[in-house]
Coordinates of C-alpha atoms in Angstrom, one line a residue:
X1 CA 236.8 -64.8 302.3
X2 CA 234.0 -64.2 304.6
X3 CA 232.2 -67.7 304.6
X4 CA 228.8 -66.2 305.3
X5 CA 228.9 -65.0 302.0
X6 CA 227.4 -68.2 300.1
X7 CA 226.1 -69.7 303.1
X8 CA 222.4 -69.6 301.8
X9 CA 221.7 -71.4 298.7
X10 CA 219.0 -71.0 296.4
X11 CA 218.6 -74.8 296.0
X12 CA 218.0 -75.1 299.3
X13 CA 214.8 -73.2 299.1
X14 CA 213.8 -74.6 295.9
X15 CA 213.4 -78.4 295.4
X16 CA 216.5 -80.6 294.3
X17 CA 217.1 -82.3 291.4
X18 CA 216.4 -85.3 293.5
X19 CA 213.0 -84.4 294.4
X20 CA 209.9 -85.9 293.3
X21 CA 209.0 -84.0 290.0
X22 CA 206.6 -84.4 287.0
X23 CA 209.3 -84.1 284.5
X24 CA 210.3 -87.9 282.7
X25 CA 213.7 -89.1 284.1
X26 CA 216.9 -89.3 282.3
X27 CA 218.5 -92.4 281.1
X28 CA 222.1 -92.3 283.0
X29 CA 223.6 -93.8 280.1
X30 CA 222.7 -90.6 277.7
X31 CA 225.5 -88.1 279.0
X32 CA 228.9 -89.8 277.9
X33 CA 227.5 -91.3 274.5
X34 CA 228.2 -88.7 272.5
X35 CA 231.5 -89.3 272.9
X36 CA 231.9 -92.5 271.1
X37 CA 231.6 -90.2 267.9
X38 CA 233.9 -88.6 265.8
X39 CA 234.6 -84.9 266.5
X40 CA 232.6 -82.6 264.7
X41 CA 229.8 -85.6 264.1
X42 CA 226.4 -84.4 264.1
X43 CA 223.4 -84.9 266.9
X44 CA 220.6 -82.9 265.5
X45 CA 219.7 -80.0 263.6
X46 CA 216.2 -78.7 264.0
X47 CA 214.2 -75.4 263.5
X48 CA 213.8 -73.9 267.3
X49 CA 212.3 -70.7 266.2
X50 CA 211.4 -68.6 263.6
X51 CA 213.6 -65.8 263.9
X52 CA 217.6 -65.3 265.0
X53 CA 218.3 -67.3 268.4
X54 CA 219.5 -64.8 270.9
X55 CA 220.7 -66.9 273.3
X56 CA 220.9 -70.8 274.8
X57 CA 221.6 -72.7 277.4
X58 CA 221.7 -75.9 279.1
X59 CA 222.5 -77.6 282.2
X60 CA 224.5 -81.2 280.9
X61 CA 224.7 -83.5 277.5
X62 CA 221.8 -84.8 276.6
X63 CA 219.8 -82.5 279.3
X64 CA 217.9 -79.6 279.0
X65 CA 218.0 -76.9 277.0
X66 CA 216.2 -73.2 276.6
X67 CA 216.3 -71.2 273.9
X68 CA 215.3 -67.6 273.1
X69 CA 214.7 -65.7 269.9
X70 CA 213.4 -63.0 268.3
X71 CA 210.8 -64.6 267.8
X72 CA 209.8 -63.2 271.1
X73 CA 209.4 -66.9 272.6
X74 CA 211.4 -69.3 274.9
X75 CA 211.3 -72.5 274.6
X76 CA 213.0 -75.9 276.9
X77 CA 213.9 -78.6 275.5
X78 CA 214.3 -82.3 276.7
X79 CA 217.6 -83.4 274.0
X80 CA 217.4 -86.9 275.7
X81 CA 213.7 -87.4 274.8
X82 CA 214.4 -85.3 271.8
X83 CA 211.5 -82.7 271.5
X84 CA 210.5 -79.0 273.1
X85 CA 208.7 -79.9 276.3
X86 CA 207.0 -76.2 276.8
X87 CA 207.6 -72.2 276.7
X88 CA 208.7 -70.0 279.6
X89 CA 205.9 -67.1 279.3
X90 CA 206.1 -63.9 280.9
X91 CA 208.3 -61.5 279.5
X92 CA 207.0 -58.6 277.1
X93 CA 209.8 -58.3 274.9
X94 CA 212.9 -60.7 273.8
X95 CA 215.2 -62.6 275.8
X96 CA 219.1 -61.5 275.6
X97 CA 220.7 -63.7 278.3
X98 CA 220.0 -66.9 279.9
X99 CA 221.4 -69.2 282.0
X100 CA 220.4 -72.9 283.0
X101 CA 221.7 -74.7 285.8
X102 CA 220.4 -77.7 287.2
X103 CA 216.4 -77.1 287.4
X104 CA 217.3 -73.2 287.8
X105 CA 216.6 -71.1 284.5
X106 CA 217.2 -67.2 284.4
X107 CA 216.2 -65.3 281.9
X108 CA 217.6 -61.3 281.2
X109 CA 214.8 -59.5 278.9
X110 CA 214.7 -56.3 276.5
X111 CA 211.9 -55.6 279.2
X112 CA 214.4 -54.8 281.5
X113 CA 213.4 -57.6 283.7
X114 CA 214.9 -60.9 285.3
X115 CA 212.6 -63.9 285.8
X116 CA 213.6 -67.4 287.6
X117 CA 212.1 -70.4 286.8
X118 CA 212.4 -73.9 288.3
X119 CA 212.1 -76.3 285.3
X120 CA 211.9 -79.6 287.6
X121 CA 208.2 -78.6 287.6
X122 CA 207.4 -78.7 284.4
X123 CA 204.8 -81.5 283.6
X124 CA 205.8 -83.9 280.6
X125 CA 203.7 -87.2 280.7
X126 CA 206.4 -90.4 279.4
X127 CA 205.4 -90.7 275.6
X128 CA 206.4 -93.9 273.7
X129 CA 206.5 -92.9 270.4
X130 CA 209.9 -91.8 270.0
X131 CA 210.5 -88.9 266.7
X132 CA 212.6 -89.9 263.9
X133 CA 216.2 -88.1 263.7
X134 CA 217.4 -86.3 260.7
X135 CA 213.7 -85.7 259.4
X136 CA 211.9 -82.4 258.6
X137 CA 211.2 -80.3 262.0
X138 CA 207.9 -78.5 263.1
X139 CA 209.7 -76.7 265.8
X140 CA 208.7 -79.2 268.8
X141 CA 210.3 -82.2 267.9
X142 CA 214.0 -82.5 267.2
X143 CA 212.9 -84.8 264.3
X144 CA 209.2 -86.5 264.1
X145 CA 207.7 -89.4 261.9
X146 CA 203.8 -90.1 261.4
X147 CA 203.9 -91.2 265.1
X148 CA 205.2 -88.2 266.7
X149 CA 204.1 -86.9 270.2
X150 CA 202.1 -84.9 271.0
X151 CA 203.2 -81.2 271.6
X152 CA 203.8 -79.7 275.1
X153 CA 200.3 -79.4 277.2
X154 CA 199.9 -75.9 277.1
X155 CA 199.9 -75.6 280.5
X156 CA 203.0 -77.9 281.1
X157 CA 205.3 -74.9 282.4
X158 CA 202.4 -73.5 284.5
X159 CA 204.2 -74.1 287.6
X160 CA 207.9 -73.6 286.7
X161 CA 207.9 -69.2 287.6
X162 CA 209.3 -68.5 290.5
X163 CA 209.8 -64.7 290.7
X164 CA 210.8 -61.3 289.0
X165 CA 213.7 -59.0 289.7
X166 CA 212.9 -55.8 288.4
X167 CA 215.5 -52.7 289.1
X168 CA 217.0 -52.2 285.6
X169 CA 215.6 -49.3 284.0
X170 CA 216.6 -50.9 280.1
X171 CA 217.0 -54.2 279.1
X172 CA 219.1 -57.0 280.5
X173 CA 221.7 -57.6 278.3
X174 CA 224.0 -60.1 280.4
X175 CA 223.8 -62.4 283.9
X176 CA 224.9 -65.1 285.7
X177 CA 224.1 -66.4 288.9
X178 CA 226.2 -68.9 291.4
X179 CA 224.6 -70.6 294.6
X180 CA 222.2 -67.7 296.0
X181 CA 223.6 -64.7 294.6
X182 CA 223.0 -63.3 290.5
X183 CA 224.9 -60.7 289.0
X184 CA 222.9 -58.9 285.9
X185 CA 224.2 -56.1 283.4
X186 CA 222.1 -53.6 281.8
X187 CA 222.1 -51.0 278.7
X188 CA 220.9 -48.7 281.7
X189 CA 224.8 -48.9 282.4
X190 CA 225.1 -50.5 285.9
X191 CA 225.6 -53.7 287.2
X192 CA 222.9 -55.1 289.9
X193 CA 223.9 -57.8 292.5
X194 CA 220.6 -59.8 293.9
X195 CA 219.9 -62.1 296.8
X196 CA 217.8 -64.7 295.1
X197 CA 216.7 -66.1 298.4
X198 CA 215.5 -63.0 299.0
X199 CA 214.8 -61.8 295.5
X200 CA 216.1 -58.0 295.8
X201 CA 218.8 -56.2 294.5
X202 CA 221.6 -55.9 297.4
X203 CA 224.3 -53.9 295.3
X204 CA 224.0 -51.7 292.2
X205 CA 227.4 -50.4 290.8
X206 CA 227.9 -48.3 288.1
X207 CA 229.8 -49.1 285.3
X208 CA 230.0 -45.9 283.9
X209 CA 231.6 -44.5 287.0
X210 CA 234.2 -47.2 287.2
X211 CA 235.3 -46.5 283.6
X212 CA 235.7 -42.6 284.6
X213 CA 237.9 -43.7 287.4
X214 CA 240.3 -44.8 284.7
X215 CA 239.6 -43.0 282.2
X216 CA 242.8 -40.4 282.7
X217 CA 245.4 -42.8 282.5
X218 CA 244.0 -45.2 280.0
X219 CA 242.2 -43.4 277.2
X220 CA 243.5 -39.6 275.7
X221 CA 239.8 -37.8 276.3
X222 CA 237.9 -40.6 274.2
X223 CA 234.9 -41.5 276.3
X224 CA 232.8 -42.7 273.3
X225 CA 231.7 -46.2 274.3
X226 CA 230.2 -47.2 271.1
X227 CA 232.6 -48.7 268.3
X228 CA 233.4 -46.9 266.0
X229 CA 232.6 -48.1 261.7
X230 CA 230.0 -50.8 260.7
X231 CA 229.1 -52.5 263.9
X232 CA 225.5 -54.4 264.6
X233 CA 223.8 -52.3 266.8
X234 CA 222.3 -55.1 268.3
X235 CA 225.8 -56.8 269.3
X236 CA 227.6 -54.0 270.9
X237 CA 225.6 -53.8 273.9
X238 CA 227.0 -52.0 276.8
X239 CA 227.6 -54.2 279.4
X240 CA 228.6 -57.5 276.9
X241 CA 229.2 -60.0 279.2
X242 CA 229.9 -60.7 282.7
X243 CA 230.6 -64.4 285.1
X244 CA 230.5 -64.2 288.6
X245 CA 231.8 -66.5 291.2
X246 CA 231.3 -65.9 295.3
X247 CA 232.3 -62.3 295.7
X248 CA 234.4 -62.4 292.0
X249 CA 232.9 -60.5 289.3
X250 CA 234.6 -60.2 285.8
X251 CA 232.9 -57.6 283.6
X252 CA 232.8 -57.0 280.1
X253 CA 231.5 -54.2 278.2
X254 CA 231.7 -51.8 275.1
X255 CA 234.4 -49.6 275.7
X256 CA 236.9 -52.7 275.1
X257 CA 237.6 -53.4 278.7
X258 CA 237.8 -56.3 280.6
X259 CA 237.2 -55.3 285.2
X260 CA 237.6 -57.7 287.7
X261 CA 235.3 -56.8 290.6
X262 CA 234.9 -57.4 294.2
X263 CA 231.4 -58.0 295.1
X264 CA 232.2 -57.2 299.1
X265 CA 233.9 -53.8 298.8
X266 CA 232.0 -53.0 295.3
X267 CA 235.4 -51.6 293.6
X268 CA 237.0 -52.8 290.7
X269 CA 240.5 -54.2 291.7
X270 CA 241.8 -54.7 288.0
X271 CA 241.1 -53.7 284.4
X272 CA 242.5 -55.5 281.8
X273 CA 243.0 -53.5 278.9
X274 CA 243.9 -55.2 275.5
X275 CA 240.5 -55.5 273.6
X276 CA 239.9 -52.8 270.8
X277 CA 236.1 -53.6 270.3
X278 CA 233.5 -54.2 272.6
X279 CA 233.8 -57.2 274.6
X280 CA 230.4 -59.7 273.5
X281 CA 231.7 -62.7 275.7
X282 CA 233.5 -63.5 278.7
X283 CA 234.3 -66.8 280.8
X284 CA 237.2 -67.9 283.8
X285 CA 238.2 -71.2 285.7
X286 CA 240.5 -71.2 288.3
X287 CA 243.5 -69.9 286.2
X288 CA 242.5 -68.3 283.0
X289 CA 239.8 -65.9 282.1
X290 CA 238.8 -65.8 277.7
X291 CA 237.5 -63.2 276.3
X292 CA 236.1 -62.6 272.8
X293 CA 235.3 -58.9 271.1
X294 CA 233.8 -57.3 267.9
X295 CA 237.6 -56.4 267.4
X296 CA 237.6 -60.0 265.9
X297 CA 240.1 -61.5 268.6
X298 CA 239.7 -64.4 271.4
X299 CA 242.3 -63.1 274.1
X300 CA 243.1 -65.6 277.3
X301 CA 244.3 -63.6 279.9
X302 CA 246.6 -65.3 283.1
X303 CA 244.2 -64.1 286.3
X304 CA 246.9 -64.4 288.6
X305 CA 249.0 -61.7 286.8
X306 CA 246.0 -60.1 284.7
X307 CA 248.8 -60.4 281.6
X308 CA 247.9 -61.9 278.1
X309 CA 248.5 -65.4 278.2
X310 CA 247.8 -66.1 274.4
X311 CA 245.6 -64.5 271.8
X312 CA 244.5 -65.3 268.0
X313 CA 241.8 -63.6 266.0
X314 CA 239.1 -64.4 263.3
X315 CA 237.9 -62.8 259.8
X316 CA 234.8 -61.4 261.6
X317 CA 233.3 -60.1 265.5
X318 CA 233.2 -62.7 267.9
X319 CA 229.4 -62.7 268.6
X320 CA 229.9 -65.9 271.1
X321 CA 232.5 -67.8 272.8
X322 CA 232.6 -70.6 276.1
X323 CA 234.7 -73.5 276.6
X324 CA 235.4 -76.8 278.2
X325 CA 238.4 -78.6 279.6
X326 CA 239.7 -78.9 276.2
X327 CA 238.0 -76.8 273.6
X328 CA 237.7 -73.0 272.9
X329 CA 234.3 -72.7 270.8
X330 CA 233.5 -69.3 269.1
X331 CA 230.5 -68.4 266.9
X332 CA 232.6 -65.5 264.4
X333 CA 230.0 -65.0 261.7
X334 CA 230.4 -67.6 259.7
X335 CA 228.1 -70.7 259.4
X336 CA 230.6 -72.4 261.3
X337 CA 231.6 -73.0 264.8
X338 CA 235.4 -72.1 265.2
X339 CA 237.2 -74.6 267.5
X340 CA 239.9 -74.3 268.9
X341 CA 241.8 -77.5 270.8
X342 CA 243.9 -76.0 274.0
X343 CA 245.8 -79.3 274.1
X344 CA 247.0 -80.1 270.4
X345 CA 246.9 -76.1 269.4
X346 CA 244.4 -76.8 266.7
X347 CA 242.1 -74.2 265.1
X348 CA 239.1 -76.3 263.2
X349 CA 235.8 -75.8 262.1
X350 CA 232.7 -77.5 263.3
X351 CA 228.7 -77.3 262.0
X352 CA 227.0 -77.8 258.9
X353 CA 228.9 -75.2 257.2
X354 CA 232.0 -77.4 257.6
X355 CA 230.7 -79.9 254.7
X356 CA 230.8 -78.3 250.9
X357 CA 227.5 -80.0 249.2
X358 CA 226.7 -77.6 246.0
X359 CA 223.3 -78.9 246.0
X360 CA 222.3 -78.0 249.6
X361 CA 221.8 -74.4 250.5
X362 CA 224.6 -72.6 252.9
X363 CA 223.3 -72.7 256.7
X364 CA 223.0 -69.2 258.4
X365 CA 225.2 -67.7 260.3
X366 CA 225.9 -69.0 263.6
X367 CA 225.1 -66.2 266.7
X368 CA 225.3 -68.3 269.5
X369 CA 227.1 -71.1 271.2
X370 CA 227.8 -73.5 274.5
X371 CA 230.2 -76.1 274.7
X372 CA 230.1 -78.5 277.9
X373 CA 232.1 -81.8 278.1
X374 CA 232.6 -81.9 274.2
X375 CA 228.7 -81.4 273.5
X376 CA 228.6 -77.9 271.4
X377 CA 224.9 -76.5 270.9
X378 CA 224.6 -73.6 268.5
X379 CA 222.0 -71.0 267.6
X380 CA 221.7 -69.5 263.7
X381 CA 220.4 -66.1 262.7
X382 CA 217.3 -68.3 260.9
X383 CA 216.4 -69.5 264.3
X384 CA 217.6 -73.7 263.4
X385 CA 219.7 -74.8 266.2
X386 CA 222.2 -77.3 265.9
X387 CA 223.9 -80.2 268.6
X388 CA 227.4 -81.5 267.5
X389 CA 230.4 -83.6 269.3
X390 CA 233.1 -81.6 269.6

């Protein structure tokens, strides 16, 4: 490994998490208590936006959170504090893909654009009226009484843009960055590598290309990359989902395949083939990589041999899958999160679909979720937004 290759970090030209910053502290405390409940125990359910939630993120339990709709807005949330603390503005059209880490948001558009934004900047004065939970939302508070606080200053995330990446030539559909370097896919069919100290694109490769390479031996003269029947447009994007980590990059996209490439050379150096669907979701560790297709199947793949490890499938097209140390969560069109526990082998269902009440109408659909140390966030095709203990 060539140890130049993450020696720059783009927190070391930004300020740390440490640094003096407007935004109100943290309790220390808040991170571990949702484990004292029951699995499957709700946190809060509020309405985020007022259209389907594309995609969500956020950086630790009880942290914060960004969310994207329709809607055409993107809005962070404090969940310690417990309301939306301001909107990222910028983009012309809706967000696809984001990613939060630390104070580091990065948001993929159907602009075709990228934008960075530190979020330690933001400026939240302390409040102390705290909202009331489990009461009817207005979309800024997770929950407010007569004494609620007041909304976001409108210029609150004035200071939290860093910079654009613009090189795509059709919208951003997946990314991910790691120290100084982000990865981003596009319905333009290529895959861009930037320098985010920097901020230019270092490395285009071309997906399309890649997939011709292997075309011969793996498909009979079939080069039609959309699936075939009654799939969402929206969902079967090209490029579906991609992670990347120093000069790994695991790809992927609508033709069903799963590539594995090096960021140095710029060649795939493994394809695993197994998915019948487009790929929608993708994540690794250190030993396995899970992936999750319209073909209705989660399959965990052993990266060492690049063989099936296990696999298990679903009624409906995984939309949305991530994981933890313990728990596979999948969003599988239903208005339930579908769990499953890698230690015990158990499949259950978790979310306010999970609860038969007659009286109450069904939730929406679930499109989106993130899982991290046994706090699960999900996103519903109504734009409500539910936090759970998983």
């Amino acid at each position: 490994m060539n140890e130049s290759f993450m020696s720059a970090s783009i927190y070391e030209k930004l300020p740390s998490p440490k640094s003096k910053r407007h935004k109100l502290a943290r309790r220390k405390s808040m991170p571990i208590r949702h484990e004292h409940f029951e699995p499957g125990s709700s946190v809060k359910e509020f309405q985020a936006h007022n259209d389907m939630i594309t995609t969500l993120d956020f950086d630790a339990p009880f942290g914060t959170m960004v969310t994207a709709s329709l809607d055409d807005t993107v809005r962070v949330w404090d969940m310690n504090l417990g309301r939306c603390i301001g909107l990222l503005e910028g983009h012309h059209a809706p967000v696809r893909c984001l990613q939060v880490e630390d104070n580091i948001a990065a948001t993929g558009s159907m602009d075709a654009s990228i934008r960075l934004w530190d979020l330690g900047k933001a400026e939240y004065p302390p409040n102390e009226t705290r909202p009331n939970i489990g009461e009817k939302d207005d979309g800024l508070s997770l929950g407010h009484s007569g004494d609620e606080p007041l909304g976001p200053h409108q210029s609150s995330m004035q200071d939290c843009p860093l910079f654009s990446l613009e090189a795509h030539v059709d919208e951003v559909t997946a990314l991910h960055f790691q120290g100084d370097t982000l990865v981003s896919g596009s319905a333009d069919k290529t895959l861009r590598q930037w320098d985010l100290v920097k901020g230019r694109c270092v490395q285009t490769l071309d997906v399309l290309w890649a997939a011709a390479q292997a075309s011969a031996t793996i498909y009979s003269g079939d080069s039609q990359w959309r699936a075939k029947g009654r799939v969402p447009d929206a969902s079967a994007d090209f490029v579906g989902a991609l992670q990347c980590f120093e000069a790994a990059l695991a790809c992927g996209t609508a033709d069903g395949m799963v590539r594995l490439w090096d960021l140095r050379s710029g060649q795939v150096h493994r394809s695993l083939v197994g998915h019948t669907g487009p790929v929608t979701c993708l994540q690794f560790d250190d030993v396995h990589l899970i992936t999750g297709s319209l073909d209705r199947s989660i399959r965990i793949w052993d990266l060492r041999t690049g063989s099936i490890y296990d696999a298990y499938a679903y009624e409906n097209p995984v939309t949305s899958m991530t994981f933890d140390s313990r728990r596979i969560v999948a969003a599988a069109g239903e208005n339930v999160v579908k769990v499953y526990d890698k230690v015990d082998g158990r499949h259950w269902d978790c979310g306010a679909g999970a609860a038969v009440d007659e009286d109450i109408p069904a939730p929406a659909v679930i499109e989106r979720v993130r899982i991290k140390d046994g706090f699960l966030t999900e996103g519903r095709k109504d734009g409500v937004v539910g936090i759970w203990t998983c």
